[in-house]
Tab-separated table of C-alpha atoms in Angstrom:
chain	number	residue	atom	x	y	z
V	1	UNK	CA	0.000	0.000	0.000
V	2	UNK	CA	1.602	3.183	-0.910
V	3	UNK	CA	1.982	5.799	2.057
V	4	UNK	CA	-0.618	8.383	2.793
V	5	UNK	CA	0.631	11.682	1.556
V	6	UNK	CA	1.695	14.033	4.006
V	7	UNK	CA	-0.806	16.768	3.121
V	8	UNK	CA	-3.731	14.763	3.970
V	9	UNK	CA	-2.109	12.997	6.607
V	10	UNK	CA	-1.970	16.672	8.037
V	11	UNK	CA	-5.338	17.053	7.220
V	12	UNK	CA	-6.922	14.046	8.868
V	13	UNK	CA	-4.909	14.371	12.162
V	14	UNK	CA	-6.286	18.443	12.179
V	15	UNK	CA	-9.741	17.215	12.026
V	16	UNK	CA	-9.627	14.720	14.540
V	17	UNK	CA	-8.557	17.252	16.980
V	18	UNK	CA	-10.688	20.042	16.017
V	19	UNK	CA	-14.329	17.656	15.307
V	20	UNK	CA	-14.377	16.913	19.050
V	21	UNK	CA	-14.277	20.369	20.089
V	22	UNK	CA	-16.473	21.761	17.927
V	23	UNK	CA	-19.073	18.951	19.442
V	24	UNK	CA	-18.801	20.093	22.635
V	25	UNK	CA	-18.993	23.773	21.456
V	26	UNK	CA	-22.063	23.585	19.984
V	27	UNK	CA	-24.762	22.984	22.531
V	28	UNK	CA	-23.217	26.138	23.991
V	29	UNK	CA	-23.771	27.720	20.813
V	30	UNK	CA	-27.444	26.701	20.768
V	31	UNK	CA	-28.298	27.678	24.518
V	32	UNK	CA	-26.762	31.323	23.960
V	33	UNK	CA	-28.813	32.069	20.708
V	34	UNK	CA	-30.004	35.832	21.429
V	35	UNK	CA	-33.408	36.491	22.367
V	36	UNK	CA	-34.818	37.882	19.045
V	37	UNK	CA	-34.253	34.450	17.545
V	38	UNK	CA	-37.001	33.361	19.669
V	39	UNK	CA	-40.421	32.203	17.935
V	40	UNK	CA	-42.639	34.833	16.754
V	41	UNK	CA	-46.001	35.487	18.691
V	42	UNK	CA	-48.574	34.773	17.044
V	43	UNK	CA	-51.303	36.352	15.107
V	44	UNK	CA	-54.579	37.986	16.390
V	45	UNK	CA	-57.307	35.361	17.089
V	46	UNK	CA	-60.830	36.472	16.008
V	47	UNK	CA	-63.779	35.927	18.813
V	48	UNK	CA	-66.704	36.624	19.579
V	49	UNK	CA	-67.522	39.490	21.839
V	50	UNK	CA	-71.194	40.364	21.955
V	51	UNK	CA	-72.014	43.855	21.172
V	52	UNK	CA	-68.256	44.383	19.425
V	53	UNK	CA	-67.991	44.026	15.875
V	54	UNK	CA	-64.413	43.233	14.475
V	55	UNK	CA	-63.515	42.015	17.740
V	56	UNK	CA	-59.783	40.266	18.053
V	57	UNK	CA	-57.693	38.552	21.013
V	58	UNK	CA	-54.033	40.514	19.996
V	59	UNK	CA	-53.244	38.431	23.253
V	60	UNK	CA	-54.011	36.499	26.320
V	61	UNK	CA	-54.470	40.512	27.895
V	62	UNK	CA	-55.146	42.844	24.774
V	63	UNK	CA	-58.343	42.776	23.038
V	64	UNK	CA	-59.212	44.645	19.627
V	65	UNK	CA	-62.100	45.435	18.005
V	66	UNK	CA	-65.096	47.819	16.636
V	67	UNK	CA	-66.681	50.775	18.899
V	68	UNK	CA	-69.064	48.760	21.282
V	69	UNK	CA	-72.646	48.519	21.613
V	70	UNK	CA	-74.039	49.886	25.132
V	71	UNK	CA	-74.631	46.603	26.278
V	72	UNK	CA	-70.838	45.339	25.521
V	73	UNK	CA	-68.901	46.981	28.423
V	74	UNK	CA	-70.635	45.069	30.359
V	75	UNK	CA	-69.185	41.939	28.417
V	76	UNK	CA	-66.158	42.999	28.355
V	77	UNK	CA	-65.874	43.296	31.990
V	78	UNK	CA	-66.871	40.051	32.207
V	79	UNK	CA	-63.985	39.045	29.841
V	80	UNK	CA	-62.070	40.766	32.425
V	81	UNK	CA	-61.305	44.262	30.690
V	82	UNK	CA	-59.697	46.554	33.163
V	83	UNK	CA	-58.813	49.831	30.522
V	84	UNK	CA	-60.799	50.557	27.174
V	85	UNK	CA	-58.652	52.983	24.831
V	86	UNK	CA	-61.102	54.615	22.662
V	87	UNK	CA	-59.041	56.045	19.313
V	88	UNK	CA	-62.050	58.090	18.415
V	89	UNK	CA	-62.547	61.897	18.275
V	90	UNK	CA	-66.045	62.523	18.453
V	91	UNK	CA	-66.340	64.658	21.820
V	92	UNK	CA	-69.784	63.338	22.461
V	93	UNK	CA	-69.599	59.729	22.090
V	94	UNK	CA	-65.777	59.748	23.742
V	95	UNK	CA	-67.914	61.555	27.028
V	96	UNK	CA	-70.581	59.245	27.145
V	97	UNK	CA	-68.733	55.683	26.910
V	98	UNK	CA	-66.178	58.036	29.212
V	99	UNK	CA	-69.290	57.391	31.826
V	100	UNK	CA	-70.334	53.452	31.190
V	101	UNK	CA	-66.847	52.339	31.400
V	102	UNK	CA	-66.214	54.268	34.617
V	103	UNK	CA	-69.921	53.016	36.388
V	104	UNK	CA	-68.604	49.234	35.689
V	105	UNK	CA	-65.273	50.284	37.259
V	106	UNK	CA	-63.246	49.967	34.227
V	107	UNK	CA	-60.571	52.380	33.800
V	108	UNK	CA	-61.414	55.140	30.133
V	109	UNK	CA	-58.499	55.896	28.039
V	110	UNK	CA	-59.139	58.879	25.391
V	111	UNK	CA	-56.402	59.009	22.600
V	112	UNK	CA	-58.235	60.821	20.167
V	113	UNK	CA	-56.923	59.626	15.898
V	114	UNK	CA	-57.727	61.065	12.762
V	115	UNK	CA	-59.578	58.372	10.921
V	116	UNK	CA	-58.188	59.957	7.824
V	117	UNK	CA	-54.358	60.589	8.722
V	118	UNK	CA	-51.702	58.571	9.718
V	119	UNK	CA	-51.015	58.922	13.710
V	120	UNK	CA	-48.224	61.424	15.049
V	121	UNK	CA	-45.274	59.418	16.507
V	122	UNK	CA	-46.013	60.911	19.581
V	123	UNK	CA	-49.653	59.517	19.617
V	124	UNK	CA	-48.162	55.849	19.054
V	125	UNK	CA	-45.771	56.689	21.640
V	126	UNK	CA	-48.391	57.727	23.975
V	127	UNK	CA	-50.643	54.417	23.306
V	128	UNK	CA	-47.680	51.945	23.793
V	129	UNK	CA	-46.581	53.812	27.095
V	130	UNK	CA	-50.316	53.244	28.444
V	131	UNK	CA	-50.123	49.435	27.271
V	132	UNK	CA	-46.941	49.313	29.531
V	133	UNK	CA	-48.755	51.149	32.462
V	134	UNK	CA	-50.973	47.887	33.088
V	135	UNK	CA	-48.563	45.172	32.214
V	136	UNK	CA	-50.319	42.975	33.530
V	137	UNK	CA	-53.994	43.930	33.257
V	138	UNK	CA	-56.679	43.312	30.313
V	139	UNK	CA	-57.163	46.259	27.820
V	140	UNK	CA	-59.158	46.753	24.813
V	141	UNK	CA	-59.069	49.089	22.323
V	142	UNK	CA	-61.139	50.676	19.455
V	143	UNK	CA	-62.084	52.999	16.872
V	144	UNK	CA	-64.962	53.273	15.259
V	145	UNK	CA	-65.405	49.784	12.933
V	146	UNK	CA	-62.286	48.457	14.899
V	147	UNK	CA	-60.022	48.167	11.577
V	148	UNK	CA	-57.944	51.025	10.253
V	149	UNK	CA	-56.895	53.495	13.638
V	150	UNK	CA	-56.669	49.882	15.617
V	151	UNK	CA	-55.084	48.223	13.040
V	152	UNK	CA	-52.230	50.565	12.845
V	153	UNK	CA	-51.628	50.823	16.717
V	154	UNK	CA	-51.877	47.199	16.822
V	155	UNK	CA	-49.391	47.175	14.157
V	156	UNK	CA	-47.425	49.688	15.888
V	157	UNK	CA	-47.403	47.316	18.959
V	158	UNK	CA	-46.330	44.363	17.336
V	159	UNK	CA	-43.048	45.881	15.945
V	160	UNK	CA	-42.062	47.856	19.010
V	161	UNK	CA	-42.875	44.726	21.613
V	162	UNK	CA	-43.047	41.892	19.633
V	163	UNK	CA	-40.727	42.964	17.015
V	164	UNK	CA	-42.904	41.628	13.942
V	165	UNK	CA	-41.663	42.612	10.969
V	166	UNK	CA	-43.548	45.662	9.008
V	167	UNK	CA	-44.849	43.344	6.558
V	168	UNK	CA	-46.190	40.614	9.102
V	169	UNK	CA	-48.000	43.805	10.945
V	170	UNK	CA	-49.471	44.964	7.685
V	171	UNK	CA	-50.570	41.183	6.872
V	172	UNK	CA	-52.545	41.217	10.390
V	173	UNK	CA	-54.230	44.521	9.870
V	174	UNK	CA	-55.869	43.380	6.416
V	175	UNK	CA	-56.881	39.762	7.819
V	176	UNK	CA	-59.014	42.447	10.402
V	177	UNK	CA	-60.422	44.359	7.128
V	178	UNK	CA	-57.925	47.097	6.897
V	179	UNK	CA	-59.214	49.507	4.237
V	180	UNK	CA	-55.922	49.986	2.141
V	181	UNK	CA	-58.028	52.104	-0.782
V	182	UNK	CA	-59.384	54.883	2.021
V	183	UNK	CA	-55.665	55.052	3.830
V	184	UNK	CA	-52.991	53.900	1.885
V	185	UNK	CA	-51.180	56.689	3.969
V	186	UNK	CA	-51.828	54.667	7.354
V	187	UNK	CA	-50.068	51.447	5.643
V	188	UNK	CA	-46.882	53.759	4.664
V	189	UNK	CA	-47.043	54.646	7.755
V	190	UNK	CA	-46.575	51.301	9.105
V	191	UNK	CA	-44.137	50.087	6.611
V	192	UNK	CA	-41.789	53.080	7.805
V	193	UNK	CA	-42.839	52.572	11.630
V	194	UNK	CA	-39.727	50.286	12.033
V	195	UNK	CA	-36.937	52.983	10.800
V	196	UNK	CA	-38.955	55.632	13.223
V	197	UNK	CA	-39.437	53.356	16.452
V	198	UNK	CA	-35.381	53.260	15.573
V	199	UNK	CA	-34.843	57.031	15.162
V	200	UNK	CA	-37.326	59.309	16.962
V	201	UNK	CA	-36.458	60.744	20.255
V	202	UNK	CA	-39.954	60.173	21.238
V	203	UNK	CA	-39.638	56.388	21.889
V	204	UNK	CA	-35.950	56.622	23.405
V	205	UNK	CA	-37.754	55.111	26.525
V	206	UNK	CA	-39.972	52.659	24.594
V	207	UNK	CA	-36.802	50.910	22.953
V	208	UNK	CA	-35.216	49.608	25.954
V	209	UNK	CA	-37.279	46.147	26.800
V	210	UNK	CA	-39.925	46.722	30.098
V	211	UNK	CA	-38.703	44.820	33.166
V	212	UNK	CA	-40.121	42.248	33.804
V	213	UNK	CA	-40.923	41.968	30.205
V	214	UNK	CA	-45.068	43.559	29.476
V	215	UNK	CA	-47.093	40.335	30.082
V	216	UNK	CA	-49.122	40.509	26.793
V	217	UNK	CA	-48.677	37.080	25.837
V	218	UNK	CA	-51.620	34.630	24.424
C-alpha cells in the first residue's frame, strides 16, 4: 500500500482534533442564541364578543375590536377588561362611553386619531406607554369599525414589543379588514414605523425592553 501523503495525513490528524471540540462547542452555541431568535407570537385570534364588531384577542391581555354597543362593556368586563382605549374623536360619544366604562369600574383611556391621517409618533408613543402602564392587566381598544386606527396601533405594537416585521403587521391589519383604498397613507405609515421606532427621540424610553418583560402574551 503506498503511504498516505503528508498533506492529507496533516489534514486528517487536524480534524480529529478540532471535530471533538467543535461537538462540545455547539450545545453552547445553541443555549446562547439571542433572544430575538425566539419564535414569533402569534397572530390575532378572532372571537366573539357580543355587542363588538371586528372584535380580536391581539393576546391572552389585549383585546381589539369595533366601537361597542351599550350593552358590551358590560361583556367585556366580564372578559375581564380593566382599561378601554377609545381612538375616536367625536367629543360626544368619547364623554358618554367616558361614563359606562367608569360606572362598571373599568378604567377610560381617550387618545383621540384622525380616521383619515396617519397617527403622530407621539400619539403611538403615547398608546404603547399606556399598554406598559398595566402590564399585567386586560385592555381593549377601538375605533370606530375596529379596523384602520386599531389596526395601525396594533401594528405599531407588534413591531415595538413583539418585534414583527412591518410586513407581518401589515398582513394582520388586512386579515381584520384594513381599508388599504381609504388610507394607503396609514399602511406607509406602518411600513416606515420600524426605521422611526429606531430614530425618533420620542420612543428613546420605549426601545429599551420593560422589566419584567409587558405580560401581553396569548
Amino acid at each position: 500500500m503506498d503511504p498516505v501523503p503528508r498533506h492529507i495525513f496533516l489534514r486528517l490528524a487536524l480534524a480529529a482534533v478540532v471535530l471533538p471540540i467543535a461537538a462540545r462547542v455547539s450545545p453552547l452555541v445553541a443555549q446562547s442564541a439571542p433572544a430575538g431568535a425566539q419564535k414569533s407570537a402569534p397572530p390575532a385570534e378572532k372571537i366573539t364578543i357580543p355587542g363588538v364588531h371586528n372584535a380580536g384577542k391581539v393576546t391572552s391581555l389585549f383585546f381589539r375590536g369595533s366601537s361597542p354597543k351599550p350593552e358590551a362593556f358590560a361583556e367585556l368586563k366580564k372578559l375581564g377588561v380593566s382599561t378601554v382605549i377609545d381612538l375616536r374623536w367625536e367629543r360626544g360619544q368619547i364623554e358618554s362611553e367616558r361614563k359606562r366604562v367608569e360606572a362598571l369600574g373599568m378604567k377610560f383611556v381617550s387618545l383621540p386619531l384622525s380616521g383619515w391621517f396617519s397617527p403622530k409618533n407621539d400619539q403611538v408613543a403615547q398608546f404603547l406607554k399606556t399598554l406598559r402602564e398595566h402590564p399585567v392587566e386586560k385592555v381593549f381598544v377601538h375605533c370606530h369599525f375596529g379596523d384602520d386606527r386599531t389596526g395601525v396601533l396594533v401594528a405599531a405594537y407588534r413591531i415595538a414589543e413583539q418585534h414583527w416585521t412591518a410586513e407581518q403587521a401589515i398582513k394582520e391589519m388586512d386579515q381584520f379588514h384594513f381599508h388599504d383604498f381609504w388610507h394607503p397613507n396609514m399602511k406607509s405609515y406602518v411600513r416606515k414605523f420600524p426605521a422611526a421606532f429606531a430614530s425618533d427621540p420620542v420612543f428613546a424610553s420605549l426601545r429599551s425592553p420593560q422589566t419584567p418583560p409587558p405580560a401581553y402574551r396569548r
